[in-house]
Coordinates of C-alpha atoms in Angstrom, one line a residue:
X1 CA -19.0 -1.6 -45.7
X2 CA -21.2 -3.4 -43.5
X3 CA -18.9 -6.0 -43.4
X4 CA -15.8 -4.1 -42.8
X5 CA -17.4 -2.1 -39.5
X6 CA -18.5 -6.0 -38.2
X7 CA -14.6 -6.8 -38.8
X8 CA -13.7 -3.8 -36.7
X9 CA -16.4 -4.5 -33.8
X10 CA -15.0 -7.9 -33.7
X11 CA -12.1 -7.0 -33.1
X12 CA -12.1 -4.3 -30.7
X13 CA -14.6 -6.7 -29.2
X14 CA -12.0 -8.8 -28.5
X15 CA -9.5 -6.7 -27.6
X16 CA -11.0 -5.7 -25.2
X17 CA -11.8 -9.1 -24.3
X18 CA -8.2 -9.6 -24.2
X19 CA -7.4 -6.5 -21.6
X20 CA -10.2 -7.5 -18.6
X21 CA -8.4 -8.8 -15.7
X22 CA -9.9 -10.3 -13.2
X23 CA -11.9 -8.4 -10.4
X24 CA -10.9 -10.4 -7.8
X25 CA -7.4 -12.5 -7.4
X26 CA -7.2 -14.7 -4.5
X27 CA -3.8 -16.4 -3.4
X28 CA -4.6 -19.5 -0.7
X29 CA -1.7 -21.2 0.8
X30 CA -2.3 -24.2 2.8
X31 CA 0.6 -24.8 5.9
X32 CA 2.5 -27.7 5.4
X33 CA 0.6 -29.5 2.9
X34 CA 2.3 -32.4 0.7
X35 CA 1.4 -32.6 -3.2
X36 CA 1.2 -35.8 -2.5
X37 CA -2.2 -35.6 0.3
X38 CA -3.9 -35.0 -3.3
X39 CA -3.1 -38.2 -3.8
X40 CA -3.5 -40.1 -1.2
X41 CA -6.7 -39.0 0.3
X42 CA -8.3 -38.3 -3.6
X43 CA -10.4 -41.1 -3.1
X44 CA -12.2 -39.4 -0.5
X45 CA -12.7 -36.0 -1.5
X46 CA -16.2 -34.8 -3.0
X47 CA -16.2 -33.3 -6.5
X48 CA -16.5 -29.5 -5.5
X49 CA -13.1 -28.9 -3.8
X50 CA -9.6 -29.9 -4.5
X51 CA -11.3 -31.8 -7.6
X52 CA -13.1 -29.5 -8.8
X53 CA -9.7 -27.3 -8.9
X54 CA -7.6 -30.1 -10.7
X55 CA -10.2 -30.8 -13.0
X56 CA -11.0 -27.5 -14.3
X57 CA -7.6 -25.4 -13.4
X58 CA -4.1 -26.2 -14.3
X59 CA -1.8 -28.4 -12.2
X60 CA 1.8 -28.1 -11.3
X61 CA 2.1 -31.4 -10.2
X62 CA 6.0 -31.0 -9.6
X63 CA 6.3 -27.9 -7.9
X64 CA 9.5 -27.4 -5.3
X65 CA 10.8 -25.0 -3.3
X66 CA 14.1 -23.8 -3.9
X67 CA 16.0 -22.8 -0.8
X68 CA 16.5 -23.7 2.6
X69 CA 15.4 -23.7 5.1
X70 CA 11.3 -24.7 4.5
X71 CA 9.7 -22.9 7.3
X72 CA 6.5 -21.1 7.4
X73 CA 7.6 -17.3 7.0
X74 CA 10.3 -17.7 4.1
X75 CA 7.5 -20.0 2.3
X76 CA 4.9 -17.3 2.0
X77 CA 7.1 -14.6 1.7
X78 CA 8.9 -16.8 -0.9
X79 CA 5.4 -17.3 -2.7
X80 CA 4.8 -13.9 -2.8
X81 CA 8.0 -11.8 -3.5
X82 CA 9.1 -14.3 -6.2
X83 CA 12.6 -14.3 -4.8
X84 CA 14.2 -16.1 -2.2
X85 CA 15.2 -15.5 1.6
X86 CA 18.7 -14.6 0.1
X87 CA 17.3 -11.5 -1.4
X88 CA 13.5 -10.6 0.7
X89 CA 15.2 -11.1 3.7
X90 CA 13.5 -13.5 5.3
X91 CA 15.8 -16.7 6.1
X92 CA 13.7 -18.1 8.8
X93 CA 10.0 -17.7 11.3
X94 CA 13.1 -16.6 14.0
X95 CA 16.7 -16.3 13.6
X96 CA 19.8 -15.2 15.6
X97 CA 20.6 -12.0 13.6
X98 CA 24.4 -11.4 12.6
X99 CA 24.1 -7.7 12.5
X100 CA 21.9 -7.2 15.2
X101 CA 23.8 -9.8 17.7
X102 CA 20.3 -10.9 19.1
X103 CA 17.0 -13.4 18.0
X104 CA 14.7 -11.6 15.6
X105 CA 10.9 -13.1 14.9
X106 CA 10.2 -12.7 10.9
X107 CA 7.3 -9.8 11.4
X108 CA 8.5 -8.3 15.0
X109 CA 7.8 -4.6 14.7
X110 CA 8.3 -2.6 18.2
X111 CA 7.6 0.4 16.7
X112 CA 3.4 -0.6 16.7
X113 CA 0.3 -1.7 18.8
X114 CA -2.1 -4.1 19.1
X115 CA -5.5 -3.5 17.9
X116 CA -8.2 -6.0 18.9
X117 CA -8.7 -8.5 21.7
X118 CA -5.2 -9.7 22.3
X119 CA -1.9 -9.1 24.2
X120 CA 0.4 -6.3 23.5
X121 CA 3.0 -8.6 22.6
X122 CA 0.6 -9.9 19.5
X123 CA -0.2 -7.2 17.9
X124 CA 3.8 -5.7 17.2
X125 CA 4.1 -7.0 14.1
X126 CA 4.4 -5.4 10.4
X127 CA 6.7 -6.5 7.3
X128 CA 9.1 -4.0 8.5
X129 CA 11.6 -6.9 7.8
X130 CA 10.6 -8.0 4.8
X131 CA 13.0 -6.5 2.1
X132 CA 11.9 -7.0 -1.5
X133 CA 8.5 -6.2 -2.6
X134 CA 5.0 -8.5 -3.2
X135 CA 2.9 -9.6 -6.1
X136 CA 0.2 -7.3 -3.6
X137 CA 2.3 -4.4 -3.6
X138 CA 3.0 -4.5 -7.0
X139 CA -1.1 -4.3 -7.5
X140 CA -1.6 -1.6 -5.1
X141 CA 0.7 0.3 -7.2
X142 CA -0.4 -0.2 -10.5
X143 CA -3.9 0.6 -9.1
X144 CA -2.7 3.9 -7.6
X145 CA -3.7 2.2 -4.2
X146 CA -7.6 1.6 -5.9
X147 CA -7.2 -2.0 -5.4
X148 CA -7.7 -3.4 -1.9
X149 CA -5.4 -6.5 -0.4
X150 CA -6.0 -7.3 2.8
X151 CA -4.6 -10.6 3.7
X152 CA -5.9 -13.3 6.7
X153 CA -4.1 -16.4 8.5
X154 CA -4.4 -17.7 12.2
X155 CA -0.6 -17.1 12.2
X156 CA 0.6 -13.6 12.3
X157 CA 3.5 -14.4 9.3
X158 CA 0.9 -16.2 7.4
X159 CA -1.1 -12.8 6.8
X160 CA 1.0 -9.8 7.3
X161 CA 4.2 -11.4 4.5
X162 CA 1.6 -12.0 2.0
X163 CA -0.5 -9.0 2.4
X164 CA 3.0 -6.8 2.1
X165 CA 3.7 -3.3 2.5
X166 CA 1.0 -1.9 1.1
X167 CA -1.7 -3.4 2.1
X168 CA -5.4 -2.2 3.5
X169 CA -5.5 -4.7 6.5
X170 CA -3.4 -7.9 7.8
X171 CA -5.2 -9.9 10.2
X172 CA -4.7 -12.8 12.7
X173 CA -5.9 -14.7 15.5
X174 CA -4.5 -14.0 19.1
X175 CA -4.6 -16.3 22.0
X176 CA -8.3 -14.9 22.9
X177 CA -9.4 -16.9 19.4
X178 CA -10.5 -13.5 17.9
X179 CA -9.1 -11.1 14.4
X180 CA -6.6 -8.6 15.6
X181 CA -4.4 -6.5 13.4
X182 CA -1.2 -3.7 14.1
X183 CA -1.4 0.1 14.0
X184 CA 1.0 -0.3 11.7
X185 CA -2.8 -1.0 9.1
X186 CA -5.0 1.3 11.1
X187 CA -5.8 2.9 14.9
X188 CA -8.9 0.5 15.0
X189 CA -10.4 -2.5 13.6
X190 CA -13.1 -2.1 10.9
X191 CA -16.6 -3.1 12.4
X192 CA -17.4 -6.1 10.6
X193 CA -14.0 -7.5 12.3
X194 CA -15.2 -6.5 15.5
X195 CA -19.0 -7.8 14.9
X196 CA -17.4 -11.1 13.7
X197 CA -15.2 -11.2 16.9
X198 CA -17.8 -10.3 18.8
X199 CA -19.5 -13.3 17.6
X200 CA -16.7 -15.7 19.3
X201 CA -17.5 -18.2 16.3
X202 CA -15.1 -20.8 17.5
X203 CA -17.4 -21.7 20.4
X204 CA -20.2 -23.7 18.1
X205 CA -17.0 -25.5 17.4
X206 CA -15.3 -26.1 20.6
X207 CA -18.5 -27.3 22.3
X208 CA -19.4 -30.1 19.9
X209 CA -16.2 -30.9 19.8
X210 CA -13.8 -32.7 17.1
X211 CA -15.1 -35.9 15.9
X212 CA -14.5 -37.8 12.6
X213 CA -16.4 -36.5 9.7
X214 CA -16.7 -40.1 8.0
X215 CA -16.9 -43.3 8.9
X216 CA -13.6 -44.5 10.9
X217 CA -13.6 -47.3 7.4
X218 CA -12.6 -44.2 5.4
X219 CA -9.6 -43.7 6.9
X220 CA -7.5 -46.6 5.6
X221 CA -4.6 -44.2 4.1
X222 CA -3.8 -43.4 7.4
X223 CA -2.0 -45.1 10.6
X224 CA -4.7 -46.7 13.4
X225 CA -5.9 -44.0 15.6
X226 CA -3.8 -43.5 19.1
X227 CA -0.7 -44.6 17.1
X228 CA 3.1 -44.5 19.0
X229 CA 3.8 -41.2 16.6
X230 CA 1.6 -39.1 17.4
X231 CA 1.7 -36.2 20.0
X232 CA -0.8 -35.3 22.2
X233 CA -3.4 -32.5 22.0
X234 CA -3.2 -30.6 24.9
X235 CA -2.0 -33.4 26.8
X236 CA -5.1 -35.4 26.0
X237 CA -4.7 -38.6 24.3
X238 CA -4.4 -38.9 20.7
X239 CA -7.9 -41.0 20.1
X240 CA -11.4 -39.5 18.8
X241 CA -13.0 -38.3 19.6
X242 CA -12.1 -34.9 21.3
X243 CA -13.5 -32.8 24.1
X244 CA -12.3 -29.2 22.8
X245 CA -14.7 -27.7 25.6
X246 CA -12.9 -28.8 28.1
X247 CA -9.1 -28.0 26.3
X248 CA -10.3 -24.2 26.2
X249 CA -11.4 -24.2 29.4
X250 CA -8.3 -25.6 30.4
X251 CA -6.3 -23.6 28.2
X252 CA -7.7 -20.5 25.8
X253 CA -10.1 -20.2 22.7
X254 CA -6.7 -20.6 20.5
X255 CA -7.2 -24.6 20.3
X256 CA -9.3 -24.3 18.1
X257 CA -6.2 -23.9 15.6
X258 CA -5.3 -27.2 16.5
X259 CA -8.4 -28.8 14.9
X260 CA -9.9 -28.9 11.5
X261 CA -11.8 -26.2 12.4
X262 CA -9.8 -23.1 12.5
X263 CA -10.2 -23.4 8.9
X264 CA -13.5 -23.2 9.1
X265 CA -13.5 -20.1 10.2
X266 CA -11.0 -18.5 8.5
X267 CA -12.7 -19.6 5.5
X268 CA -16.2 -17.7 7.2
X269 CA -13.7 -14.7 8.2
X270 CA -12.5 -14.2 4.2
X271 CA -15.8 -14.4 3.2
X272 CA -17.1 -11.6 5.3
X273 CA -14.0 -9.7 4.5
X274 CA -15.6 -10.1 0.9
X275 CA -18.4 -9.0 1.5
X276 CA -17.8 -6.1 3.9
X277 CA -15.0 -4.8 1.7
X278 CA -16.3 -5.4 -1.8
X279 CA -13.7 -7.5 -2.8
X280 CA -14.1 -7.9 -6.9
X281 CA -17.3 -5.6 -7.2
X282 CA -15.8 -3.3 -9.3
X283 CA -13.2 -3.5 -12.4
X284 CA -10.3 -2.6 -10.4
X285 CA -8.6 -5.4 -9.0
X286 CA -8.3 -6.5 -5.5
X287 CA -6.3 -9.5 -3.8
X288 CA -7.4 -11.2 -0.9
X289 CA -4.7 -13.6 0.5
X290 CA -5.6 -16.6 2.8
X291 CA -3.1 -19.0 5.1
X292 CA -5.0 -22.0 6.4
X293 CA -2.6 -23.0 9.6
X294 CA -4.5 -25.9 11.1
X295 CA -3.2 -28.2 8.7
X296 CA 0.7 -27.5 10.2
X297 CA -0.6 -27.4 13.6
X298 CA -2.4 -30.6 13.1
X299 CA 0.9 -32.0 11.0
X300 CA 3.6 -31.1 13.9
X301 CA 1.5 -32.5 16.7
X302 CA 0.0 -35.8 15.2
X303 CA 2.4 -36.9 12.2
X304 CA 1.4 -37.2 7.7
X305 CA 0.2 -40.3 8.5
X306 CA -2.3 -40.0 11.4
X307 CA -6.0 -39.8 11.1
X308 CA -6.1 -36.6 12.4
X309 CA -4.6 -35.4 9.7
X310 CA -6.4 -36.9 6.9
X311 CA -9.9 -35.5 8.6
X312 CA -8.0 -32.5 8.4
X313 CA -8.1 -32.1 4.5
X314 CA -11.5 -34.0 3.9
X315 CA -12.7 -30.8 6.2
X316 CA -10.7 -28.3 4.5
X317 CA -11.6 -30.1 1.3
X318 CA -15.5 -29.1 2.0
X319 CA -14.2 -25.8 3.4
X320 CA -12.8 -24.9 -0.5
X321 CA -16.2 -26.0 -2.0
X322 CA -17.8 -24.0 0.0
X323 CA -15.3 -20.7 -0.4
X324 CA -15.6 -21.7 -4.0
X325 CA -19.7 -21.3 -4.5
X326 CA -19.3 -17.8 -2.1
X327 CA -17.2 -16.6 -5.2
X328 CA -19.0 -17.9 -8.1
X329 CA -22.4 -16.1 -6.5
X330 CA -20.6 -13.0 -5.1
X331 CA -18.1 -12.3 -7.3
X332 CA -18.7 -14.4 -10.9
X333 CA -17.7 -17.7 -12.0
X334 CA -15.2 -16.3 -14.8
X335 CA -14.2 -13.0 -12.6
X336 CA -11.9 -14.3 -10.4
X337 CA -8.5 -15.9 -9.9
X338 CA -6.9 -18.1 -7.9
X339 CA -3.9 -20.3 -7.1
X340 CA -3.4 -22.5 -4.1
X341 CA -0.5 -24.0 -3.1
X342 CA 2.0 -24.9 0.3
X343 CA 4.5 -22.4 2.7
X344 CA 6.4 -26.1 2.6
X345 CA 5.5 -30.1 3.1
X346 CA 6.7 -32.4 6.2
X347 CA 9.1 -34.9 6.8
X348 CA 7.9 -38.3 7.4
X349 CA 7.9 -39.2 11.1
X350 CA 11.5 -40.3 12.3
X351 CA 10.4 -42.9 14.6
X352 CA 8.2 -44.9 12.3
X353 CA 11.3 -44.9 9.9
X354 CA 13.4 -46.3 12.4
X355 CA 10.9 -49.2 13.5
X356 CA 10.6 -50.3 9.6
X357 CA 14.6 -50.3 9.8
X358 CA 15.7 -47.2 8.3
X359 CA 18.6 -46.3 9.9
X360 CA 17.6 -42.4 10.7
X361 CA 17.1 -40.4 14.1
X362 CA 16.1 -37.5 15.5
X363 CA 18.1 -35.0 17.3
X364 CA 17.8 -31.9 19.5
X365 CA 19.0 -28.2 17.9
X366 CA 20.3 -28.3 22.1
X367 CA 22.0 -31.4 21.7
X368 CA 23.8 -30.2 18.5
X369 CA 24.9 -26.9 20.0
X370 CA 25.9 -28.8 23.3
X371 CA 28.3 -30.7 20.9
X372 CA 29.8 -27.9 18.7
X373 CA 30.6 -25.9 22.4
X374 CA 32.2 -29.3 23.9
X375 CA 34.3 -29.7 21.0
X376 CA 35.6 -26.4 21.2
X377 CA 36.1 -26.7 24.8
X378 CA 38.2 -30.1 23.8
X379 CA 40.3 -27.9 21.0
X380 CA 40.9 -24.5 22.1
X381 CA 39.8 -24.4 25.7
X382 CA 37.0 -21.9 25.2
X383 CA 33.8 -22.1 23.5
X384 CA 33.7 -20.0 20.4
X385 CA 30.1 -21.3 20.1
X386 CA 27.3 -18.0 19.8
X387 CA 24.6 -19.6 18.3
X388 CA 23.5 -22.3 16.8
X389 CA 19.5 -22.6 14.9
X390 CA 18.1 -23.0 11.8
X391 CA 21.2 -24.9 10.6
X392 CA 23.0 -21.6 11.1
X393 CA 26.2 -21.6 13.1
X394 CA 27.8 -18.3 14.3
X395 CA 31.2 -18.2 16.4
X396 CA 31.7 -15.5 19.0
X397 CA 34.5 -13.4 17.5
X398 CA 35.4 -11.4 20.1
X399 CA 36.8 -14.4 21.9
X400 CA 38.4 -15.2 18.0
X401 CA 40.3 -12.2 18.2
X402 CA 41.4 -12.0 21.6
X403 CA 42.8 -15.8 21.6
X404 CA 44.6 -14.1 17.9
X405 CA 43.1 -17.2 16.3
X406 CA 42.8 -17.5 13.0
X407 CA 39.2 -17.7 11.8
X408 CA 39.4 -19.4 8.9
X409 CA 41.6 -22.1 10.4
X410 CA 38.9 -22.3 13.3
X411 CA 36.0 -23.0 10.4
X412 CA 38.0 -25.7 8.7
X413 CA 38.5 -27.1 12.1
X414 CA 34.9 -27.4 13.2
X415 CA 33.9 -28.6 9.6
X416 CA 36.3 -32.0 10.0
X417 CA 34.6 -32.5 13.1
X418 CA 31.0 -32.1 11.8
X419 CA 31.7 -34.6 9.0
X420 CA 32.1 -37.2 12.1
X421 CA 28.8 -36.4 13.4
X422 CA 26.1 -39.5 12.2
X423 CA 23.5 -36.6 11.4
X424 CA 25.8 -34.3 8.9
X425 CA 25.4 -34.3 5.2
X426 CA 27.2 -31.1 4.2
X427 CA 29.1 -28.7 5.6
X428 CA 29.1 -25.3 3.9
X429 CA 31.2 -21.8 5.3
X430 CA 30.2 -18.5 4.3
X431 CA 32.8 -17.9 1.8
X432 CA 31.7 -21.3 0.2
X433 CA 28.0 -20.2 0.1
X434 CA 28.9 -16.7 -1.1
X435 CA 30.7 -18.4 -4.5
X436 CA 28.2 -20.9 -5.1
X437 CA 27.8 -21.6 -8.9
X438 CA 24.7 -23.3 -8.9
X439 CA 26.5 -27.0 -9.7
X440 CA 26.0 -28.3 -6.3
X441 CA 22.7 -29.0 -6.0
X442 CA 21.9 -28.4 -2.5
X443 CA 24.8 -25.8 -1.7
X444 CA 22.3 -23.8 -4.3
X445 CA 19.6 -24.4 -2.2
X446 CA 21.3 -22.9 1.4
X447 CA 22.4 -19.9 -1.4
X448 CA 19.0 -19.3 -2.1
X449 CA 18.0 -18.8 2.2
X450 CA 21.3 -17.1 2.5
X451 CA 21.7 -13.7 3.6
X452 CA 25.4 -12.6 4.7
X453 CA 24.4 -10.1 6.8
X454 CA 21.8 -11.9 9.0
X455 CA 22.7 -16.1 8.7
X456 CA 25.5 -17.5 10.3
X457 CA 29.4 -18.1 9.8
X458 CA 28.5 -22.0 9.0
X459 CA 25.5 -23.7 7.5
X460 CA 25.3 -27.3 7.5
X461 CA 22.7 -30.3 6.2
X462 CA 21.5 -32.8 8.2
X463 CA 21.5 -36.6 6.0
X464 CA 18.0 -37.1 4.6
X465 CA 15.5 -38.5 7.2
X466 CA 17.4 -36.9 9.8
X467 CA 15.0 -34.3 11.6
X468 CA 15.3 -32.1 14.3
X469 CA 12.4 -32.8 16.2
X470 CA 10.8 -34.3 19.1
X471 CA 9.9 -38.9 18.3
X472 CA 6.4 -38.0 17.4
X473 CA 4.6 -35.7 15.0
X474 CA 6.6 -34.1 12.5
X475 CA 8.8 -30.9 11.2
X476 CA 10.0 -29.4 8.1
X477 CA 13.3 -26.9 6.9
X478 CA 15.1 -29.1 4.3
X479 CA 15.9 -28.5 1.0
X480 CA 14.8 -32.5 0.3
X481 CA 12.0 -33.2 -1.5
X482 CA 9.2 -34.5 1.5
X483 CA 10.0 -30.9 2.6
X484 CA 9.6 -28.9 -0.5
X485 CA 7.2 -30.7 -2.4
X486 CA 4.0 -29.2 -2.4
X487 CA 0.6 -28.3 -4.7
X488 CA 0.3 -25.8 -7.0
X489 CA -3.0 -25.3 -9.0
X490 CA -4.3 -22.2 -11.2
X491 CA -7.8 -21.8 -11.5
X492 CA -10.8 -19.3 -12.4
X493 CA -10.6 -16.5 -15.0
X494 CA -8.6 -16.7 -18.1
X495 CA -7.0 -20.3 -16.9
X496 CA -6.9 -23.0 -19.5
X497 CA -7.1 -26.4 -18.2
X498 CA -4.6 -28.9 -18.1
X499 CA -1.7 -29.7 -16.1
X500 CA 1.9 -31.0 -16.3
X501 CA 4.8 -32.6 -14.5
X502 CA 7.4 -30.6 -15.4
X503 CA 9.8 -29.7 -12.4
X504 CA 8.6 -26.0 -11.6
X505 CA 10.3 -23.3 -8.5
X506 CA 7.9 -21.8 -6.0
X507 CA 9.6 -18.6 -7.0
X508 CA 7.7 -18.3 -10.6
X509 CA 4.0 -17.8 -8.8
X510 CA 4.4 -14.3 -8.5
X511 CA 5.7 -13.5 -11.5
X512 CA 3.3 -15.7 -13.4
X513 CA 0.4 -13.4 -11.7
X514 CA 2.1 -10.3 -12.8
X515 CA 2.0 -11.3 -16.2
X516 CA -1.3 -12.7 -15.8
X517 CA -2.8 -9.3 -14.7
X518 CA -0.2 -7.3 -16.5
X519 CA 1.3 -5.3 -13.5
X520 CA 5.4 -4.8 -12.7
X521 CA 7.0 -7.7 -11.1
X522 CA 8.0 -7.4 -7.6
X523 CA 11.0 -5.6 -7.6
X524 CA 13.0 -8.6 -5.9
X525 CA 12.1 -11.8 -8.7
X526 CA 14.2 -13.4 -11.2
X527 CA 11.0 -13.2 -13.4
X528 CA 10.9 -16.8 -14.1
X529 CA 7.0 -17.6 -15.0
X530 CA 4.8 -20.4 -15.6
X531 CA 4.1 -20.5 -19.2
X532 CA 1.5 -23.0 -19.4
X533 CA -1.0 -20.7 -17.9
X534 CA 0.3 -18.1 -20.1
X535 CA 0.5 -19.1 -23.4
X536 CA -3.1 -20.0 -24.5

């Protein structure tokens, strides 16, 4: 009998076991981070960061993205929803709007105020626009609104998309370097914000300034300093080490994104938010979702292959060891979860290409619109050029209809001259995109970012290595691989370690999380998961 209740106490026992989730789930996504700065700059990382995620999470070592284009605000939306641009509605960071006949901005929401220390102008913003439901909505839902989210970024998209529809707070940095938020969360910031503000904790930064954080001998992955691709900071010289005083006295308390060290505090700010809000002290669930920028700052000015940007990740690379230790003490080593991966990757720097004989360029979005309007000028003596961004190209068809051409006619037109452009790869029209099957690999891909009634009439691909960007730093929005390559790593409660190189879609994250904590997908996903962190 003894025996028998033992059997039953074990089991239940385990049951149970079997039915905790975690208290506290916490999505990082790092902007424009390659899979392959894991790599390259391994050697140099300590044991209690990036390491100590590989080592004891689970790796997706070939993760992609599946759409184009790779920008900021359709990657974390993208990471979150589990769908793509095509169905959450968000096909770009801005975009001329087919519908609306004007430029939208991915989180523009007139309809609220700024709260905080910053403009009016920063502070409209909401995911009015996003159109499918997150992995964070789906858990304030399932928690009858118990669990908190509250998601942080320097970048307004970078903390509102994630966050969602639901969630407690979304904040950001203005241009004053302090946490604001919308009314569209709450008529006033919660005091901690407001004490942490008050604080101004980028000044211990700005006045030491940004110098190396090894020895310059440690940085043999990466191009000499004051190389011909990189940009300058502020129109200061691209050579250590930096005077950031004297930028944000020139300037604003904002440089500090450009610089390791907005990290840094972001990193502080989400642990405060932990602590202030009692993320994972109870056995309801809460999500905290973090966007480091600096990285993509950092990328687009200097270039993947400056120092600047290898200091960059041997910072943020301490600043995960430290977040790391702040959970294991305030939350539990084995009662939280996380997963860290990219909005997108980079392109290699154009330039640099060209001088090792790669016959690339790079080109101006105005210099490809001036083309596609002198063309049309040449055939039908008027432009039927509206827009052109984002690869998108929409004709005006009021002038269409009142010269009784035939629109159809007019696309096939402007597609043979495209194909004699240097820079073009494909050429796509809407009805083309609209019948993809999947087969062509990258027509599936400008599917995927497609919405009919927001993109253009006209998508096209520029040839790999082609960018369109300024000769120094770098960009990102193709569906090639430098651009939608990026990390992906499980780790914490009820992960099993390991990692594979199977090719995996950015799409499956949320999903995977859903069936991790056992809530309802968001309602927008394809519900393709990760199994490797789910079968145990």
């Amino acid at each position: 009998m003894k025996k028998l209740q033992f059997l039953l106490i074990s089991i239940l026992s385990l049951s149970l076991q079997a039915q905790k989730k975690p208290r506290l789930v916490v999505g990082i996504i790092v902007d424009q981070m390659k899979m392959e700065y894991l790599y390259r700059y391994s050697d140099d990382f300590s044991e209690n960061g990036f390491k100590r995620l590989m080592k004891d999470g689970y790796t997706f070592h070939n993760m992609h993205y599946n759409f184009m284009p790779t920008f900021t605000g359709p990657g974390h939306a993208a990471v979150y929803t589990g769908t793509t641009p095509s169905v959450n509605g968000i096909v770009g960071n801005e975009w001329f709007n087919k519908s609306l006949q004007k430029e939208v901005y991915c989180t523009d929401d007139e309809s609220v105020k700024t709260i905080g220390d910053g403009s009016e102008k920063e502070g409209k913003m909401s995911p009015k626009l996003l159109q499918s439901t997150t992995i964070t909505d789906e858990l304030r839902l399932a928690t009858n609104f118990k669990g908190k989210v509250i998601g942080m970024s320097l970048k307004d998209r970078g903390a509102i998309l994630p966050a969602g529809h639901f969630a407690n707070w979304a904040f950001w940095m203005s241009r004053k370097g302090a946490f604001i938020s919308s009314t569209f969360y709450g008529e006033k910031l919660p005091d901690w914000v407001t004490e942490f503000n008050n604080a101004k904790p980028y000044l211990p930064y700005l006045e030491k300034g940004w110098k190396l954080t090894k020895p310059v001998s440690t940085y043999n992955e990466s191009l000499p300093d004051e190389n011909p691709y990189e940009g300058t900071m502020y129109k200061k010289k691209p050579f250590f080490p930096y005077d950031m005083k004297a930028m944000m006295e020139d300037n604003d308390p904002a440089v500090i994104k450009l610089s390791p060290f907005g990290n840094n505090i972001l990193a502080d700010f989400a642990m405060k938010a932990i602590e202030k809000e009692d993320l994972g002290k109870d056995d309801i669930t809460d999500f905290l979702t973090v966007s480091f920028s600096s990285p993509d700052y950092v990328g687009h000015t200097f270039g993947p292959r400056s120092i600047e940007m290898q200091d960059t990740y041997l910072r943020l690379d301490e600043t995960i060891a430290d977040l790391l230790n702040f959970l294991d003490k305030n939350v539990g080593k084995n009662d939280y979860l996380i997963f860290l991966t990219a909005d997108h990757a980079g392109a290699e720097n154009v330039s640099q290409l060209k001088d090792n004989k790669y016959d690339v360029d790079h080109i101006s979005s105005k210099n490809i619109e001036q083309n596609f309007s002198e063309f049309s000028q040449k055939t039908y003596g008027v432009d039927l050029v509206l827009n052109v961004s984002n690869f998108n190209l929409f004709f005006n068809k009021e002038i269409i209809k009142s010269k009784n051409l035939d629109l159809n006619k007019v696309k096939q037109t402007f597609k043979d001259f495209m194909y004699t452009q240097k820079y073009i790869k494909r050429v796509y029209t809407e009805e083309e995109i609209l019948a993809s099957s999947g087969k062509d690999f990258y027509l599936s891909f400008i599917a995927n970012g497609y919405d009919p009634t927001q993109n253009g009439d006209m998508i096209f691909l520029l040839k790999p290595g082609y960018v369109e960007y300024s000769g120094v730093g770098t960009t990102h929005g193709s569906p090639y691989t430098f651009d939608t390559h990026v990390p992906c790593i499980f780790y914490g409660w009820d992960i099993p370690k390991g990692e594979t190189h199977d090719r995996k879609e950015i799409t499956q994250i949320a999903p995977t999380i859903a069936q991790k904590i056992k809530i309802q997908f968001p309602n927008g996903t394809q519900a393709k998961v990760l199994l490797e962190v789910l079968d145990k």
